[in-house]
């Protein structure tokens, strides 16, 4: 973890440059943020551009630090091209899930690389489920797969109860994107990590069951 490859540097630089442009130019920010009404009017660019905008420096820093820690795992075990596919695909799936859950909320808007970053995080966990994660507020390491499952279960809770000013659905969609794209790009995982594939699918299946039951 923490390996800084050229492709990671380029993505982080793009996030910083575009986010800081948005910090100082509200019309730019408003034009490219995720906005349900805008997307429904045909402004599909918002589905992608919103992933490079952030609310403030803290929001930007948190996402870029998370990306920094996990991008190297995906790039090393797959490739830079596959990493880009996972990053971009997770961003779009996160936006699609947000659009699906908020399609009747014309004024709903969101920004941030969280969907893409969560996709990279989930891809890294799928590729190396045995790695330990260290959190600032927990004094002992957490197995990556436990963190991944717990994070998505919390995201379901956050989506259901609308906790905080956080796009939990984009996070969840990003994780689905990272999970699915990684399995398509690395089908050998079905032979080596089948149990982990099943465990990490639990929150995803749960979300769709709850949605089907009308509880989301």
mmCIF file of C-alpha atoms in Angstrom:
data_model
loop_
_atom_site.group_PDB
_atom_site.id
_atom_site.type_symbol
_atom_site.label_atom_id
_atom_site.label_comp_id
_atom_site.label_asym_id
_atom_site.label_seq_id
_atom_site.Cartn_x
_atom_site.Cartn_y
_atom_site.Cartn_z
ATOM 1 C CA UNK A 1 0.000 0.000 0.000
ATOM 2 C CA UNK A 2 1.060 3.572 -0.485
ATOM 3 C CA UNK A 3 2.935 3.028 -3.769
ATOM 4 C CA UNK A 4 2.664 6.181 -5.857
ATOM 5 C CA UNK A 5 2.506 5.259 -9.542
ATOM 6 C CA UNK A 6 2.337 7.753 -12.405
ATOM 7 C CA UNK A 7 -1.317 7.011 -13.115
ATOM 8 C CA UNK A 8 -2.171 7.631 -9.450
ATOM 9 C CA UNK A 9 -0.283 10.938 -9.519
ATOM 10 C CA UNK A 10 -2.202 12.014 -12.648
ATOM 11 C CA UNK A 11 -5.607 11.169 -11.108
ATOM 12 C CA UNK A 12 -4.764 12.895 -7.810
ATOM 13 C CA UNK A 13 -3.480 15.954 -9.716
ATOM 14 C CA UNK A 14 -6.685 16.082 -11.796
ATOM 15 C CA UNK A 15 -8.805 15.924 -8.635
ATOM 16 C CA UNK A 16 -6.789 18.707 -6.973
ATOM 17 C CA UNK A 17 -6.801 21.021 -10.013
ATOM 18 C CA UNK A 18 -10.506 20.587 -10.825
ATOM 19 C CA UNK A 19 -11.582 20.726 -7.167
ATOM 20 C CA UNK A 20 -9.666 23.953 -6.535
ATOM 21 C CA UNK A 21 -11.161 25.446 -9.690
ATOM 22 C CA UNK A 22 -14.569 24.589 -8.230
ATOM 23 C CA UNK A 23 -13.691 26.062 -4.814
ATOM 24 C CA UNK A 24 -13.181 29.483 -6.382
ATOM 25 C CA UNK A 25 -15.702 29.392 -9.222
ATOM 26 C CA UNK A 26 -19.253 28.549 -8.196
ATOM 27 C CA UNK A 27 -20.614 28.625 -11.754
ATOM 28 C CA UNK A 28 -18.022 25.981 -12.751
ATOM 29 C CA UNK A 29 -18.886 23.925 -9.670
ATOM 30 C CA UNK A 30 -22.611 24.203 -10.363
ATOM 31 C CA UNK A 31 -22.205 23.274 -14.036
ATOM 32 C CA UNK A 32 -20.277 20.051 -13.393
ATOM 33 C CA UNK A 33 -21.616 18.704 -10.076
ATOM 34 C CA UNK A 34 -23.900 15.672 -10.045
ATOM 35 C CA UNK A 35 -27.435 17.048 -10.250
ATOM 36 C CA UNK A 36 -30.466 14.853 -10.927
ATOM 37 C CA UNK A 37 -32.346 17.545 -12.845
ATOM 38 C CA UNK A 38 -29.279 18.360 -14.942
ATOM 39 C CA UNK A 39 -28.639 14.719 -15.810
ATOM 40 C CA UNK A 40 -32.299 14.197 -16.708
ATOM 41 C CA UNK A 41 -32.062 17.215 -19.036
ATOM 42 C CA UNK A 42 -29.305 15.402 -20.937
ATOM 43 C CA UNK A 43 -26.194 16.726 -19.165
ATOM 44 C CA UNK A 44 -24.634 13.278 -18.756
ATOM 45 C CA UNK A 45 -21.144 14.775 -18.333
ATOM 46 C CA UNK A 46 -22.165 15.478 -14.724
ATOM 47 C CA UNK A 47 -22.151 11.709 -14.036
ATOM 48 C CA UNK A 48 -18.379 11.750 -14.556
ATOM 49 C CA UNK A 49 -17.237 15.336 -13.912
ATOM 50 C CA UNK A 50 -18.777 15.398 -10.416
ATOM 51 C CA UNK A 51 -16.233 12.774 -9.369
ATOM 52 C CA UNK A 52 -13.436 15.336 -9.690
ATOM 53 C CA UNK A 53 -15.147 18.065 -7.641
ATOM 54 C CA UNK A 54 -15.143 18.252 -3.833
ATOM 55 C CA UNK A 55 -16.950 20.297 -1.205
ATOM 56 C CA UNK A 56 -13.796 21.478 0.557
ATOM 57 C CA UNK A 57 -10.115 20.684 1.161
ATOM 58 C CA UNK A 58 -10.874 18.166 3.931
ATOM 59 C CA UNK A 59 -13.219 16.224 1.651
ATOM 60 C CA UNK A 60 -10.585 16.234 -1.114
ATOM 61 C CA UNK A 61 -7.760 15.219 1.246
ATOM 62 C CA UNK A 62 -9.680 12.275 2.711
ATOM 63 C CA UNK A 63 -10.522 10.849 -0.720
ATOM 64 C CA UNK A 64 -7.023 11.321 -2.117
ATOM 65 C CA UNK A 65 -5.363 9.765 0.947
ATOM 66 C CA UNK A 66 -7.623 6.717 0.654
ATOM 67 C CA UNK A 67 -6.808 6.474 -3.052
ATOM 68 C CA UNK A 68 -3.079 6.778 -2.307
ATOM 69 C CA UNK A 69 -3.175 3.878 0.157
ATOM 70 C CA UNK A 70 -5.031 1.422 -2.095
ATOM 71 C CA UNK A 71 -4.254 2.352 -5.711
ATOM 72 C CA UNK A 72 -0.852 0.636 -5.575
ATOM 73 C CA UNK A 73 -2.403 -2.713 -4.622
ATOM 74 C CA UNK A 74 -4.660 -2.685 -7.693
ATOM 75 C CA UNK A 75 -1.953 -1.425 -10.060
ATOM 76 C CA UNK A 76 0.625 -3.961 -8.820
ATOM 77 C CA UNK A 77 -1.698 -6.983 -8.884
ATOM 78 C CA UNK A 78 -3.518 -6.040 -12.100
ATOM 79 C CA UNK A 79 -2.143 -3.194 -14.257
ATOM 80 C CA UNK A 80 -2.321 0.598 -14.662
ATOM 81 C CA UNK A 81 -4.885 0.199 -17.472
ATOM 82 C CA UNK A 82 -7.094 -2.066 -15.362
ATOM 83 C CA UNK A 83 -6.776 0.392 -12.472
ATOM 84 C CA UNK A 84 -8.089 3.193 -14.720
ATOM 85 C CA UNK A 85 -10.990 0.979 -15.834
ATOM 86 C CA UNK A 86 -11.866 0.199 -12.211
ATOM 87 C CA UNK A 87 -11.567 3.851 -11.140
ATOM 88 C CA UNK A 88 -13.640 5.248 -14.019
ATOM 89 C CA UNK A 89 -16.145 2.391 -13.986
ATOM 90 C CA UNK A 90 -16.699 2.659 -10.233
ATOM 91 C CA UNK A 91 -17.237 6.411 -10.545
ATOM 92 C CA UNK A 92 -19.929 5.887 -13.173
ATOM 93 C CA UNK A 93 -21.659 3.023 -11.331
ATOM 94 C CA UNK A 94 -21.700 5.191 -8.193
ATOM 95 C CA UNK A 95 -23.380 7.991 -10.148
ATOM 96 C CA UNK A 96 -25.845 5.556 -11.726
ATOM 97 C CA UNK A 97 -26.890 4.167 -8.342
ATOM 98 C CA UNK A 98 -27.303 7.719 -6.994
ATOM 99 C CA UNK A 99 -29.446 8.579 -9.996
ATOM 100 C CA UNK A 100 -31.534 5.443 -9.463
ATOM 101 C CA UNK A 101 -32.199 6.142 -5.781
ATOM 102 C CA UNK A 102 -32.783 9.892 -6.229
ATOM 103 C CA UNK A 103 -34.427 9.922 -9.676
ATOM 104 C CA UNK A 104 -37.553 11.596 -8.269
ATOM 105 C CA UNK A 105 -35.582 14.277 -6.375
ATOM 106 C CA UNK A 106 -35.029 16.889 -9.094
ATOM 107 C CA UNK A 107 -32.777 19.105 -6.945
ATOM 108 C CA UNK A 108 -30.576 16.336 -5.467
ATOM 109 C CA UNK A 109 -26.887 17.048 -6.038
ATOM 110 C CA UNK A 110 -23.550 15.556 -4.974
ATOM 111 C CA UNK A 111 -19.817 15.790 -5.638
ATOM 112 C CA UNK A 112 -16.700 13.839 -4.774
ATOM 113 C CA UNK A 113 -14.428 10.999 -5.860
ATOM 114 C CA UNK A 114 -15.842 8.754 -3.128
ATOM 115 C CA UNK A 115 -17.559 6.350 -5.551
ATOM 116 C CA UNK A 116 -14.397 5.848 -7.592
ATOM 117 C CA UNK A 117 -12.194 5.605 -4.497
ATOM 118 C CA UNK A 118 -14.539 3.121 -2.806
ATOM 119 C CA UNK A 119 -14.402 1.029 -5.985
ATOM 120 C CA UNK A 120 -10.606 0.982 -5.826
ATOM 121 C CA UNK A 121 -10.782 0.120 -2.111
ATOM 122 C CA UNK A 122 -13.163 -2.788 -2.757
ATOM 123 C CA UNK A 123 -11.005 -3.999 -5.676
ATOM 124 C CA UNK A 124 -7.936 -3.968 -3.420
ATOM 125 C CA UNK A 125 -9.811 -5.909 -0.722
ATOM 126 C CA UNK A 126 -10.946 -8.465 -3.314
ATOM 127 C CA UNK A 127 -7.379 -8.864 -4.581
ATOM 128 C CA UNK A 128 -5.780 -8.977 -1.121
ATOM 129 C CA UNK A 129 -8.475 -9.846 1.446
ATOM 130 C CA UNK A 130 -5.849 -10.979 3.944
ATOM 131 C CA UNK A 131 -4.252 -7.535 4.299
ATOM 132 C CA UNK A 132 -4.784 -5.614 7.524
ATOM 133 C CA UNK A 133 -6.167 -2.089 7.643
ATOM 134 C CA UNK A 134 -5.307 0.437 10.341
ATOM 135 C CA UNK A 135 -7.847 3.097 11.269
ATOM 136 C CA UNK A 136 -7.037 6.306 13.130
ATOM 137 C CA UNK A 137 -9.562 5.645 15.895
ATOM 138 C CA UNK A 138 -9.079 1.853 16.326
ATOM 139 C CA UNK A 139 -5.910 0.650 18.110
ATOM 140 C CA UNK A 140 -5.700 -2.741 16.368
ATOM 141 C CA UNK A 141 -5.611 -3.924 12.724
ATOM 142 C CA UNK A 142 -8.849 -4.909 10.954
ATOM 143 C CA UNK A 143 -8.858 -7.648 8.268
ATOM 144 C CA UNK A 144 -9.624 -5.991 4.940
ATOM 145 C CA UNK A 145 -12.622 -8.169 4.133
ATOM 146 C CA UNK A 146 -14.234 -7.434 7.531
ATOM 147 C CA UNK A 147 -13.792 -3.714 6.896
ATOM 148 C CA UNK A 148 -15.258 -4.014 3.373
ATOM 149 C CA UNK A 149 -18.372 -5.857 4.531
ATOM 150 C CA UNK A 150 -18.846 -3.546 7.530
ATOM 151 C CA UNK A 151 -18.395 -0.422 5.412
ATOM 152 C CA UNK A 152 -21.104 -1.454 2.957
ATOM 153 C CA UNK A 153 -23.484 -2.492 5.726
ATOM 154 C CA UNK A 154 -22.992 0.972 7.234
ATOM 155 C CA UNK A 155 -23.599 2.493 3.797
ATOM 156 C CA UNK A 156 -26.946 0.659 3.588
ATOM 157 C CA UNK A 157 -27.814 2.028 7.035
ATOM 158 C CA UNK A 158 -26.732 5.511 5.958
ATOM 159 C CA UNK A 159 -28.781 5.329 2.747
ATOM 160 C CA UNK A 160 -31.874 4.107 4.578
ATOM 161 C CA UNK A 161 -31.673 6.750 7.311
ATOM 162 C CA UNK A 162 -30.083 9.571 5.286
ATOM 163 C CA UNK A 163 -27.247 9.992 7.757
ATOM 164 C CA UNK A 164 -25.141 13.111 7.328
ATOM 165 C CA UNK A 165 -24.496 15.058 4.145
ATOM 166 C CA UNK A 166 -22.878 11.979 2.596
ATOM 167 C CA UNK A 167 -23.594 10.232 -0.713
ATOM 168 C CA UNK A 168 -23.817 6.736 0.759
ATOM 169 C CA UNK A 169 -25.423 5.453 -2.444
ATOM 170 C CA UNK A 170 -22.461 6.666 -4.530
ATOM 171 C CA UNK A 171 -20.096 4.882 -2.127
ATOM 172 C CA UNK A 172 -22.143 1.703 -2.415
ATOM 173 C CA UNK A 173 -22.413 1.961 -6.192
ATOM 174 C CA UNK A 174 -18.674 2.516 -6.436
ATOM 175 C CA UNK A 175 -18.048 -0.628 -4.388
ATOM 176 C CA UNK A 176 -20.366 -2.619 -6.683
ATOM 177 C CA UNK A 177 -18.449 -1.256 -9.671
ATOM 178 C CA UNK A 178 -15.055 -2.096 -8.172
ATOM 179 C CA UNK A 179 -16.263 -5.562 -7.188
ATOM 180 C CA UNK A 180 -17.825 -6.461 -10.556
ATOM 181 C CA UNK A 181 -15.127 -4.939 -12.795
ATOM 182 C CA UNK A 182 -12.325 -6.593 -10.809
ATOM 183 C CA UNK A 183 -13.989 -10.008 -11.191
ATOM 184 C CA UNK A 184 -14.417 -9.455 -14.943
ATOM 185 C CA UNK A 185 -10.778 -8.387 -15.331
ATOM 186 C CA UNK A 186 -9.402 -11.079 -13.026
ATOM 187 C CA UNK A 187 -11.677 -14.156 -13.291
ATOM 188 C CA UNK A 188 -8.962 -16.312 -11.722
ATOM 189 C CA UNK A 189 -10.182 -14.947 -8.365
ATOM 190 C CA UNK A 190 -13.127 -17.355 -8.632
ATOM 191 C CA UNK A 191 -10.606 -20.193 -8.213
ATOM 192 C CA UNK A 192 -8.418 -18.619 -5.544
ATOM 193 C CA UNK A 193 -10.771 -16.401 -3.511
ATOM 194 C CA UNK A 194 -14.267 -17.862 -3.999
ATOM 195 C CA UNK A 195 -15.135 -17.645 -0.281
ATOM 196 C CA UNK A 196 -14.145 -13.971 -0.137
ATOM 197 C CA UNK A 197 -16.091 -13.249 -3.307
ATOM 198 C CA UNK A 198 -19.167 -14.700 -1.600
ATOM 199 C CA UNK A 199 -18.613 -12.866 1.679
ATOM 200 C CA UNK A 200 -18.046 -9.506 -0.022
ATOM 201 C CA UNK A 201 -21.239 -10.022 -2.054
ATOM 202 C CA UNK A 202 -23.412 -10.260 1.091
ATOM 203 C CA UNK A 203 -24.060 -6.483 1.516
ATOM 204 C CA UNK A 204 -24.677 -6.088 -2.234
ATOM 205 C CA UNK A 205 -27.278 -8.870 -2.262
ATOM 206 C CA UNK A 206 -28.808 -7.463 0.941
ATOM 207 C CA UNK A 207 -29.274 -4.030 -0.639
ATOM 208 C CA UNK A 208 -31.171 -5.461 -3.583
ATOM 209 C CA UNK A 209 -33.325 -7.632 -1.311
ATOM 210 C CA UNK A 210 -34.228 -4.597 0.799
ATOM 211 C CA UNK A 211 -34.978 -2.577 -2.324
ATOM 212 C CA UNK A 212 -37.171 -5.364 -3.668
ATOM 213 C CA UNK A 213 -39.046 -5.457 -0.348
ATOM 214 C CA UNK A 214 -39.595 -1.704 -0.524
ATOM 215 C CA UNK A 215 -37.470 -0.976 2.559
ATOM 216 C CA UNK A 216 -34.969 1.290 0.829
#
